[in-house]
mmCIF file of C-alpha atoms in Angstrom:
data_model
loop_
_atom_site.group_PDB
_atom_site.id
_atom_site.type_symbol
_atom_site.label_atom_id
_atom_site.label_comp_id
_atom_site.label_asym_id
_atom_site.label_seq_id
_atom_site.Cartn_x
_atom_site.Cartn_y
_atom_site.Cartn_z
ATOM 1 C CA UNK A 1 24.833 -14.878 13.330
ATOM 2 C CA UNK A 2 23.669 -11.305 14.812
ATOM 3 C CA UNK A 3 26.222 -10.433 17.661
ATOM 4 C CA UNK A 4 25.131 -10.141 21.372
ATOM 5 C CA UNK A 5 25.826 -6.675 21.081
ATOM 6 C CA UNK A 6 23.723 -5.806 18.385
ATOM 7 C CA UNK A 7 20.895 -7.582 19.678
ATOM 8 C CA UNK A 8 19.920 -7.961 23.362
ATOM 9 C CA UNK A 9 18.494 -10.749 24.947
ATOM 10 C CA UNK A 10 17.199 -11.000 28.356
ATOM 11 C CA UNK A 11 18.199 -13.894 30.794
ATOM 12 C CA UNK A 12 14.560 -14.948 30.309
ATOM 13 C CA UNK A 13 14.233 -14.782 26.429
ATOM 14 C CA UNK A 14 12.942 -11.947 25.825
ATOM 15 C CA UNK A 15 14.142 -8.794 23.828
ATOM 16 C CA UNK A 16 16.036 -6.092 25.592
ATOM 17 C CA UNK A 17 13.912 -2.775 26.161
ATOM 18 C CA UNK A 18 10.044 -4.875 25.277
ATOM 19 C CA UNK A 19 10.656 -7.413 27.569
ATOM 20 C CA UNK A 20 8.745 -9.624 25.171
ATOM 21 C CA UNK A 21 9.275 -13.186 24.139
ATOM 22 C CA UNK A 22 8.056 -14.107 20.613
ATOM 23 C CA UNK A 23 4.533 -16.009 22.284
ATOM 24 C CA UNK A 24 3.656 -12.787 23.404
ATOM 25 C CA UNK A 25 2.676 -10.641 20.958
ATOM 26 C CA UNK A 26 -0.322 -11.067 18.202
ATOM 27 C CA UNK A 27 0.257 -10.391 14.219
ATOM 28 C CA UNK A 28 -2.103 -7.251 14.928
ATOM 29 C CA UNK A 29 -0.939 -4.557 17.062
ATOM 30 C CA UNK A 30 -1.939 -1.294 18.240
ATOM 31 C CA UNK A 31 0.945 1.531 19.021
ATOM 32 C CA UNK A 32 -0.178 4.419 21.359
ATOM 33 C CA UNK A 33 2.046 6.643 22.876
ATOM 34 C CA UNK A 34 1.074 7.248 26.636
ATOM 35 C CA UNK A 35 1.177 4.099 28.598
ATOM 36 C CA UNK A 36 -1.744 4.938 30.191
ATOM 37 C CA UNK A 37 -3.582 4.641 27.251
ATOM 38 C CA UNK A 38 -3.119 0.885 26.983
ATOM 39 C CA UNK A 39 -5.317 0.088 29.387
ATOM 40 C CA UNK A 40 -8.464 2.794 27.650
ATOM 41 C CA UNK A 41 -7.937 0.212 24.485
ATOM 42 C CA UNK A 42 -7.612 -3.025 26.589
ATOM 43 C CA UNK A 43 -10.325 -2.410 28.406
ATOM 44 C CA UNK A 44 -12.883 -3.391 25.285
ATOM 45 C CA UNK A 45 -11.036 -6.599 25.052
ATOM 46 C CA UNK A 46 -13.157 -9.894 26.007
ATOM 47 C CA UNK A 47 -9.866 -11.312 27.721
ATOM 48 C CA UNK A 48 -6.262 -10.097 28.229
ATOM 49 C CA UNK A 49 -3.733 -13.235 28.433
ATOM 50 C CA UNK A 50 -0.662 -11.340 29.059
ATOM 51 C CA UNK A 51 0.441 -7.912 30.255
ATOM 52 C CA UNK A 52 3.882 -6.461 31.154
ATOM 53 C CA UNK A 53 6.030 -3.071 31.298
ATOM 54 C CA UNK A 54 9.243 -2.126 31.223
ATOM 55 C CA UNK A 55 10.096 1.809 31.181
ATOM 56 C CA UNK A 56 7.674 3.488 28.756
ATOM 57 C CA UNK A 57 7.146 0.253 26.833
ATOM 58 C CA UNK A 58 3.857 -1.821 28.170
ATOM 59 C CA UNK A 59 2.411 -4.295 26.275
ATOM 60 C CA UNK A 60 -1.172 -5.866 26.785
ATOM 61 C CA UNK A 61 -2.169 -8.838 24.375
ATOM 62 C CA UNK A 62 -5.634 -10.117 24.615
ATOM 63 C CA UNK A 63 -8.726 -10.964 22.510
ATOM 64 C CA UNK A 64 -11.659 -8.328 21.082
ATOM 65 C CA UNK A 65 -14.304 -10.023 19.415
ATOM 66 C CA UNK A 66 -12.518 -13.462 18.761
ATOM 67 C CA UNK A 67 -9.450 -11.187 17.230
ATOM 68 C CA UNK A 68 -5.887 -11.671 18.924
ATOM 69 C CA UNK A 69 -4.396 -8.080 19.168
ATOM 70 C CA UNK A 70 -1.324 -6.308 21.235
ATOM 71 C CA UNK A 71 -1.718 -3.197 22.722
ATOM 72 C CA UNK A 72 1.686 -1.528 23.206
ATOM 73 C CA UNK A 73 2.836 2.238 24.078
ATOM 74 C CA UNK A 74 6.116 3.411 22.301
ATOM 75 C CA UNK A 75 6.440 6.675 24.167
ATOM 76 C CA UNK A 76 7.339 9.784 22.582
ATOM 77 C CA UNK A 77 9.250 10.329 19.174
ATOM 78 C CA UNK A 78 10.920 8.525 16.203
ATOM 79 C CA UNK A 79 14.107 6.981 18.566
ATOM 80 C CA UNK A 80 11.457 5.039 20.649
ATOM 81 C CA UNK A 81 9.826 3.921 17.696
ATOM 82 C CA UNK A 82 13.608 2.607 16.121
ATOM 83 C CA UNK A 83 13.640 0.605 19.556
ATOM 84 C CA UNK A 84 10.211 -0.950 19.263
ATOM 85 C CA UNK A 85 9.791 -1.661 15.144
ATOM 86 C CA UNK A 86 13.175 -3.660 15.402
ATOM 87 C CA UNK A 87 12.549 -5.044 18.379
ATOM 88 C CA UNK A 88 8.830 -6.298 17.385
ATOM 89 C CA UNK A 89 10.206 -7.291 14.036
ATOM 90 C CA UNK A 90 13.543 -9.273 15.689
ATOM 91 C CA UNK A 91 10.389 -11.297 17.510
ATOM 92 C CA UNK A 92 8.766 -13.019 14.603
ATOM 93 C CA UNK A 93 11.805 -13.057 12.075
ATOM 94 C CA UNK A 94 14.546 -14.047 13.978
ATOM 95 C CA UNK A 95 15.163 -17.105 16.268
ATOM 96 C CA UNK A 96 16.280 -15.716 18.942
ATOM 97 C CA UNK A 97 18.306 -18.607 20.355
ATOM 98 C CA UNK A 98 20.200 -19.574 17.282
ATOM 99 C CA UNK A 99 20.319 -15.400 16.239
ATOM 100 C CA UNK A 100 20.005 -16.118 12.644
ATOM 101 C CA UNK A 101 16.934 -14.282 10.634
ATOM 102 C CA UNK A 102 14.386 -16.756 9.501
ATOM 103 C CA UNK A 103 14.094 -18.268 5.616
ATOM 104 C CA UNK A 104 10.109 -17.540 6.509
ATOM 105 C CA UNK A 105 9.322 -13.920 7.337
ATOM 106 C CA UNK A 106 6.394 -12.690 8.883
ATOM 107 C CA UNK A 107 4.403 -9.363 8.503
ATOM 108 C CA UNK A 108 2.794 -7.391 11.074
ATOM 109 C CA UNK A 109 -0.243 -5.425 11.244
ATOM 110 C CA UNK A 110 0.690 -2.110 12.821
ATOM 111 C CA UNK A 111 -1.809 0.324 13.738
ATOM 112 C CA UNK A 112 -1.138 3.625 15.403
ATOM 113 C CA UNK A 113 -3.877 5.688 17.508
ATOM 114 C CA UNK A 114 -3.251 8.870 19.183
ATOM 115 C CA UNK A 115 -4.452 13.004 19.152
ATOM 116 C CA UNK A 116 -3.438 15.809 17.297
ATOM 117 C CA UNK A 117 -4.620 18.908 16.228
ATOM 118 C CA UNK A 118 -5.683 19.731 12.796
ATOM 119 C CA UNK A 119 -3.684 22.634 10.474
ATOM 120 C CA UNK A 120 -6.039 22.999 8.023
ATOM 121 C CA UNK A 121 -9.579 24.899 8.405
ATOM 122 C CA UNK A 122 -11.919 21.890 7.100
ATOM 123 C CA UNK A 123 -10.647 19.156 9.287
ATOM 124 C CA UNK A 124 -13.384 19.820 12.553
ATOM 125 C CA UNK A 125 -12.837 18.803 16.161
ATOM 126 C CA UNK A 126 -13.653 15.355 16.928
ATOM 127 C CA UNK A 127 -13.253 13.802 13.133
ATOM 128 C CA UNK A 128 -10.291 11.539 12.305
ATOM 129 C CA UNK A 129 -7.492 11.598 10.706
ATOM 130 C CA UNK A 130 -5.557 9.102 8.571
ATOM 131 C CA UNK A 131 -2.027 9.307 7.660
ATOM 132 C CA UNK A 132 -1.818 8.493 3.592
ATOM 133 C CA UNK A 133 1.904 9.939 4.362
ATOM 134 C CA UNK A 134 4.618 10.413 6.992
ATOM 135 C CA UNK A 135 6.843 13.724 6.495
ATOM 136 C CA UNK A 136 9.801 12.676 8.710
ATOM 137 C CA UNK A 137 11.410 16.079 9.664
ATOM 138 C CA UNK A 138 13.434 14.437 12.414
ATOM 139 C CA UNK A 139 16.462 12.371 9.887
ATOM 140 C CA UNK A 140 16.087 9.076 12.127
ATOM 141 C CA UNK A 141 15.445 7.033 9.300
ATOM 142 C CA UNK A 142 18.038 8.247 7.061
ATOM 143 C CA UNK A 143 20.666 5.741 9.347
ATOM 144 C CA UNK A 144 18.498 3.185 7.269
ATOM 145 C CA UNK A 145 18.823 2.842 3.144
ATOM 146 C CA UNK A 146 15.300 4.371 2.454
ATOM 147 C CA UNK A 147 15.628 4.964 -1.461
ATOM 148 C CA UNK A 148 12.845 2.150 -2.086
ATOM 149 C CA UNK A 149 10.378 3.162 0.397
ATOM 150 C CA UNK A 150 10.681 6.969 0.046
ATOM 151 C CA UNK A 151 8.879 9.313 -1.967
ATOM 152 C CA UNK A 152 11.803 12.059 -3.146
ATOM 153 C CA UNK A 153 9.581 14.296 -5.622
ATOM 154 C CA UNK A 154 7.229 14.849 -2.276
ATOM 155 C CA UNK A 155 10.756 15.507 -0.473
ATOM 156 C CA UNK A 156 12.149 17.395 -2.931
ATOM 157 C CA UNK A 157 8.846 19.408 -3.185
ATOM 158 C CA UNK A 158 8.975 20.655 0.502
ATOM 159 C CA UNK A 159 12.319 20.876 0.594
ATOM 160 C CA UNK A 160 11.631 23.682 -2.233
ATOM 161 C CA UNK A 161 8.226 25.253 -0.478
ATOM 162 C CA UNK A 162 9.948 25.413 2.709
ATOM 163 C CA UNK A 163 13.234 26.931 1.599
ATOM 164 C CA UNK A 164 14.555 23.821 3.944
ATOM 165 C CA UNK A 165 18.121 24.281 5.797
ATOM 166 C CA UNK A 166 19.940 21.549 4.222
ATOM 167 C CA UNK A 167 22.303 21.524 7.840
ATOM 168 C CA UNK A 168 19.594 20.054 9.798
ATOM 169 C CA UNK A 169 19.243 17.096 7.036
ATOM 170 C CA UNK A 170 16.707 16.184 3.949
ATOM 171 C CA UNK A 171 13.329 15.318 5.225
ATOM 172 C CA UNK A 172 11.830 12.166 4.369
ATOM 173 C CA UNK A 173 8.615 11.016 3.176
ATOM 174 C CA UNK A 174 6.971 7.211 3.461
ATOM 175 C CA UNK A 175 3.707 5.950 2.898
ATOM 176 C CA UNK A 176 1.154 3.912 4.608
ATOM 177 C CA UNK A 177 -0.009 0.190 4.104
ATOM 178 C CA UNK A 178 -3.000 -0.135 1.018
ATOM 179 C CA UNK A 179 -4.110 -2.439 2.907
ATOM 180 C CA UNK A 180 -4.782 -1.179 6.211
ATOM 181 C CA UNK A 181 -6.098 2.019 4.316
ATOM 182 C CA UNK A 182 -8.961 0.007 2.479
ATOM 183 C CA UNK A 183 -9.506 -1.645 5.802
ATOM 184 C CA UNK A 184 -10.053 1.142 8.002
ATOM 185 C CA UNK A 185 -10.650 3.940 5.563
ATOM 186 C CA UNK A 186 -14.433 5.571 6.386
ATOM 187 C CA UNK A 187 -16.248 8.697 4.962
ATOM 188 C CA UNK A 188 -15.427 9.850 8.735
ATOM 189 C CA UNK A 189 -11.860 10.135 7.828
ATOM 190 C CA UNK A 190 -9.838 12.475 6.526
ATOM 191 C CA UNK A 191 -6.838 11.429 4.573
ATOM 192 C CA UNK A 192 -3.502 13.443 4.252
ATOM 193 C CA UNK A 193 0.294 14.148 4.621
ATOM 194 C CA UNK A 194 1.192 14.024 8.775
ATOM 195 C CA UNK A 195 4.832 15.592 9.447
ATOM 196 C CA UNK A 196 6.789 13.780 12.175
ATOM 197 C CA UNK A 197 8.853 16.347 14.585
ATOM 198 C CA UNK A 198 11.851 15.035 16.040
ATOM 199 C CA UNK A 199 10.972 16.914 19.163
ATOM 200 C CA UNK A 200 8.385 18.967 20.734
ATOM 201 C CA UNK A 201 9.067 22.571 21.122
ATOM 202 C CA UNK A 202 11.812 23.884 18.745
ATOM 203 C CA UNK A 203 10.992 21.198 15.976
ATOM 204 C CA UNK A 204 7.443 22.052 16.653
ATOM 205 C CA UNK A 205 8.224 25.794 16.165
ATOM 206 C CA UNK A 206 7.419 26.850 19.852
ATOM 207 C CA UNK A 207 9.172 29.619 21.374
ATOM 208 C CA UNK A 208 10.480 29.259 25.360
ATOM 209 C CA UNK A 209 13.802 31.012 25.684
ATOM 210 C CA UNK A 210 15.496 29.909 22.645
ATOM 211 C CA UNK A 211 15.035 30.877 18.995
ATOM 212 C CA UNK A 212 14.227 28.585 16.383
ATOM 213 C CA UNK A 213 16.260 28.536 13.380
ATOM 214 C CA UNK A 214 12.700 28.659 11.091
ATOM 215 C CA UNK A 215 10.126 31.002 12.385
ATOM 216 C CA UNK A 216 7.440 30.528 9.339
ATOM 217 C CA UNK A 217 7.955 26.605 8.948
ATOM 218 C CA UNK A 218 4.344 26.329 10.531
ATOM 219 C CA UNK A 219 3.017 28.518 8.362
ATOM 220 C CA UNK A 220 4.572 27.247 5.326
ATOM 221 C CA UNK A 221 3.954 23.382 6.085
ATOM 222 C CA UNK A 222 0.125 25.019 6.587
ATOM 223 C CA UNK A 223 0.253 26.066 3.021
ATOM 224 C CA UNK A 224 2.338 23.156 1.485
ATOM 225 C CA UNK A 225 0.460 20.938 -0.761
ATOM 226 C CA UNK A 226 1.205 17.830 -3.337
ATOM 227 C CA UNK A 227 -1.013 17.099 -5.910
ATOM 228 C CA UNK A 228 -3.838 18.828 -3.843
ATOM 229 C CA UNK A 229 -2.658 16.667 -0.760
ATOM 230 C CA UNK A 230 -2.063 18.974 2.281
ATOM 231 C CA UNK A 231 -0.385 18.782 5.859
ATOM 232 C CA UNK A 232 -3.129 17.972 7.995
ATOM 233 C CA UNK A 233 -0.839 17.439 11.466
ATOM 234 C CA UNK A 234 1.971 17.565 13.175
ATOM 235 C CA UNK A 235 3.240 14.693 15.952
ATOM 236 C CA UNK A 236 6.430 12.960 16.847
ATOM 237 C CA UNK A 237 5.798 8.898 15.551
ATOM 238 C CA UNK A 238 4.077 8.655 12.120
ATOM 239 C CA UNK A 239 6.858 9.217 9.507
ATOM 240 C CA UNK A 240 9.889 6.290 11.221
ATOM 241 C CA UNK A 241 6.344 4.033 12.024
ATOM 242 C CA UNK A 242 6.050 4.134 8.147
ATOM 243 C CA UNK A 243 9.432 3.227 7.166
ATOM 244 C CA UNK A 244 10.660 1.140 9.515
ATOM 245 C CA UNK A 245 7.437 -0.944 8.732
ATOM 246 C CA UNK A 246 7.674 -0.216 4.949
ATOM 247 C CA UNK A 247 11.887 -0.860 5.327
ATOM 248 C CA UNK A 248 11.230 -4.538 7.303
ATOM 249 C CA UNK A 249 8.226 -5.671 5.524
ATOM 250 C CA UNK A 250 5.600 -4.617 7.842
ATOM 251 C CA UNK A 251 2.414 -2.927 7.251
ATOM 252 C CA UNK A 252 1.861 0.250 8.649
ATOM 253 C CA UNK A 253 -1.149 2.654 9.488
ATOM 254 C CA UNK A 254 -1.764 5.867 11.799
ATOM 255 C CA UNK A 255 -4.826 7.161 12.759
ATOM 256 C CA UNK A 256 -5.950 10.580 15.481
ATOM 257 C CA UNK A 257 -8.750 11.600 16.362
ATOM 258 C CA UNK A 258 -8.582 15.762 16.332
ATOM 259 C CA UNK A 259 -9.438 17.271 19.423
ATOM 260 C CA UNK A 260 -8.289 20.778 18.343
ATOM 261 C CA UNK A 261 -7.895 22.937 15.067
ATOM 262 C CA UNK A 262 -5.312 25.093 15.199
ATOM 263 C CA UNK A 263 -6.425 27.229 11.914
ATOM 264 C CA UNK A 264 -9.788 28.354 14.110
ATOM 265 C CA UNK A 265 -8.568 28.069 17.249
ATOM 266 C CA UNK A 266 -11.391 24.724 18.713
ATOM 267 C CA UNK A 267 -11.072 22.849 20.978
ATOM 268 C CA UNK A 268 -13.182 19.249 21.312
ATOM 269 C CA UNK A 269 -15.653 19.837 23.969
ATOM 270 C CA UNK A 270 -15.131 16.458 24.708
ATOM 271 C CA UNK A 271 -11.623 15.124 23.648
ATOM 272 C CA UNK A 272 -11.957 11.599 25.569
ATOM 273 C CA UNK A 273 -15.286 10.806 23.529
ATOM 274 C CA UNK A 274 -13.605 11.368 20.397
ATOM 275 C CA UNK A 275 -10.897 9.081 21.376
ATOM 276 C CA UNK A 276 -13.336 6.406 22.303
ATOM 277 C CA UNK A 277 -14.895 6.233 19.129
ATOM 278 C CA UNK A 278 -11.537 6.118 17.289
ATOM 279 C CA UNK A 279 -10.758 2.860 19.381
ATOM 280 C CA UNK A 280 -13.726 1.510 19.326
ATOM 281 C CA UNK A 281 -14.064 2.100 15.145
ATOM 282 C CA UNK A 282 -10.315 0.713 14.767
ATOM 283 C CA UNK A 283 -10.780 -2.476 16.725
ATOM 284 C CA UNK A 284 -14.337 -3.361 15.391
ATOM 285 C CA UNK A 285 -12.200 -2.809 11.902
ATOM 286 C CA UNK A 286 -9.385 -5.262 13.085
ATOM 287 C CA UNK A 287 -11.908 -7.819 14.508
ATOM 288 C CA UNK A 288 -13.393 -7.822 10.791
ATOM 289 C CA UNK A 289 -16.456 -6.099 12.313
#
């Protein structure tokens, strides 16, 4: 039996920081990271049966074209997304009144949507983006044993291009769900490797007051490339949404729309259209549209 401690159940039933009981939630589920975003997905739905928020975490569940799907923000960075993955995963494969895991476990369709900005010269404003890997940089997952769901001769490759500190901890590299790929995959999207910061400024290699311990690790994630695979962006999520999912039996997908390129200096002329058509691409996709 899991321990109290370990995992924390409302006085209403529902998990600790979700505030979600098991009914709740649909087998397909969209992570964004702003809250506020929520509602620009929801708001293509037919019907929304259930809504609720606690902190950064709101969850919307409705229906979009006779397709039950969740809607819920994670906030910022790869510790939020070790809250909600376990969380979302303790709701369909373990009773929570009895606290035992269940003989019959269930897989989730996880499907991230967000914005970046492009490192590479031929990814355009306003195309997409799709994840075929996660680059953790941020050594959340490594609390986990990741040996069968990570991809050492693409770790030990940047570890090697980057001349990589081995003090701040081996990155990691996961992969996302064939199946979501061959479901969403379009000749609107470009596919590559997405590197997961554990923060925003320092891990992102922005300069305030303090210096980073890496000046050039921009410039030489820029210029990394695995078997003609390249870093195409840099976020906060993508790399612990891959292996928790990959880790717990989950599949796992994450998509942005780019609304600037860094390598020429654009900027969308009109980021929230872009968005739009992401969401409105990705749920048609879900729906089986």
């Amino acid at each position: 039996m899991i321990q109290s401690s370990e995992l924390i159940v409302n006085p209403d039933g529902s998990v600790y920081h979700l505030n979600l009981r098991p009914e709740h939630i649909a087998h397909d589920i969209i992570f964004v990271g702003d809250q506020n975003r929520v509602e620009k997905i929801t708001q293509f739905f037919d019907s929304i049966e259930y809504s609720t928020q606690k902190r950064e975490f709101k969850t919307q569940t409705g229906i979009y074209k006779g397709k039950r799907i969740s809607v819920i923000s994670t906030g910022i960075g790869p510790d939020n997304i070790d809250i909600v993955l376990n969380e979302l995963d303790a709701l369909v494969n373990i009773d929570l009144k009895t606290r035992e895991p269940k003989e019959t476990l269930t897989s989730l369709n996880i499907i991230r949507i967000g914005t970046s900005g492009s490192l590479q010269a031929d990814i355009p404003v306003d195309s997409f983006v799709m994840s075929k890997f996660g680059l953790g940089l941020d050594n959340m997952l490594r609390s986990y044993l990741i040996d069968d769901v990570s991809i050492t001769e693409i770790e030990d490759a940047f570890v090697k291009h980057t001349d990589w500190d081995p003090r701040k901890g081996k990155p990691y590299v996961t992969k996302c769900s064939e199946k979501l790929e061959k479901l969403i995959e379009s000749s609107r999207i470009f596919k590559g490797i997405t590197a997961t910061a554990g923060g925003f400024y320092g891990p992102q290699g922005r300069v305030l007051r303090l210096n980073i311990q890496d000046a050039e690790l921009n410039n030489k994630m820029d210029n990394f490339s695995f078997n003609e695979t390249k870093i195409t962006n840099l976020e906060m999520e993508t790399a612990a949404i891959y292996g928790l999912s990959a880790l717990l039996g989950h599949s796992a997908l994450s998509l942005n729309a780019i609304i600037a390129n860094r390598a020429s200096g654009t900027f969308s002329a009109d980021p929230y259209k872009a968005v739009d058509e992401l969401i409105g691409y990705t749920l048609n996709k879900l729906a089986g549209n």
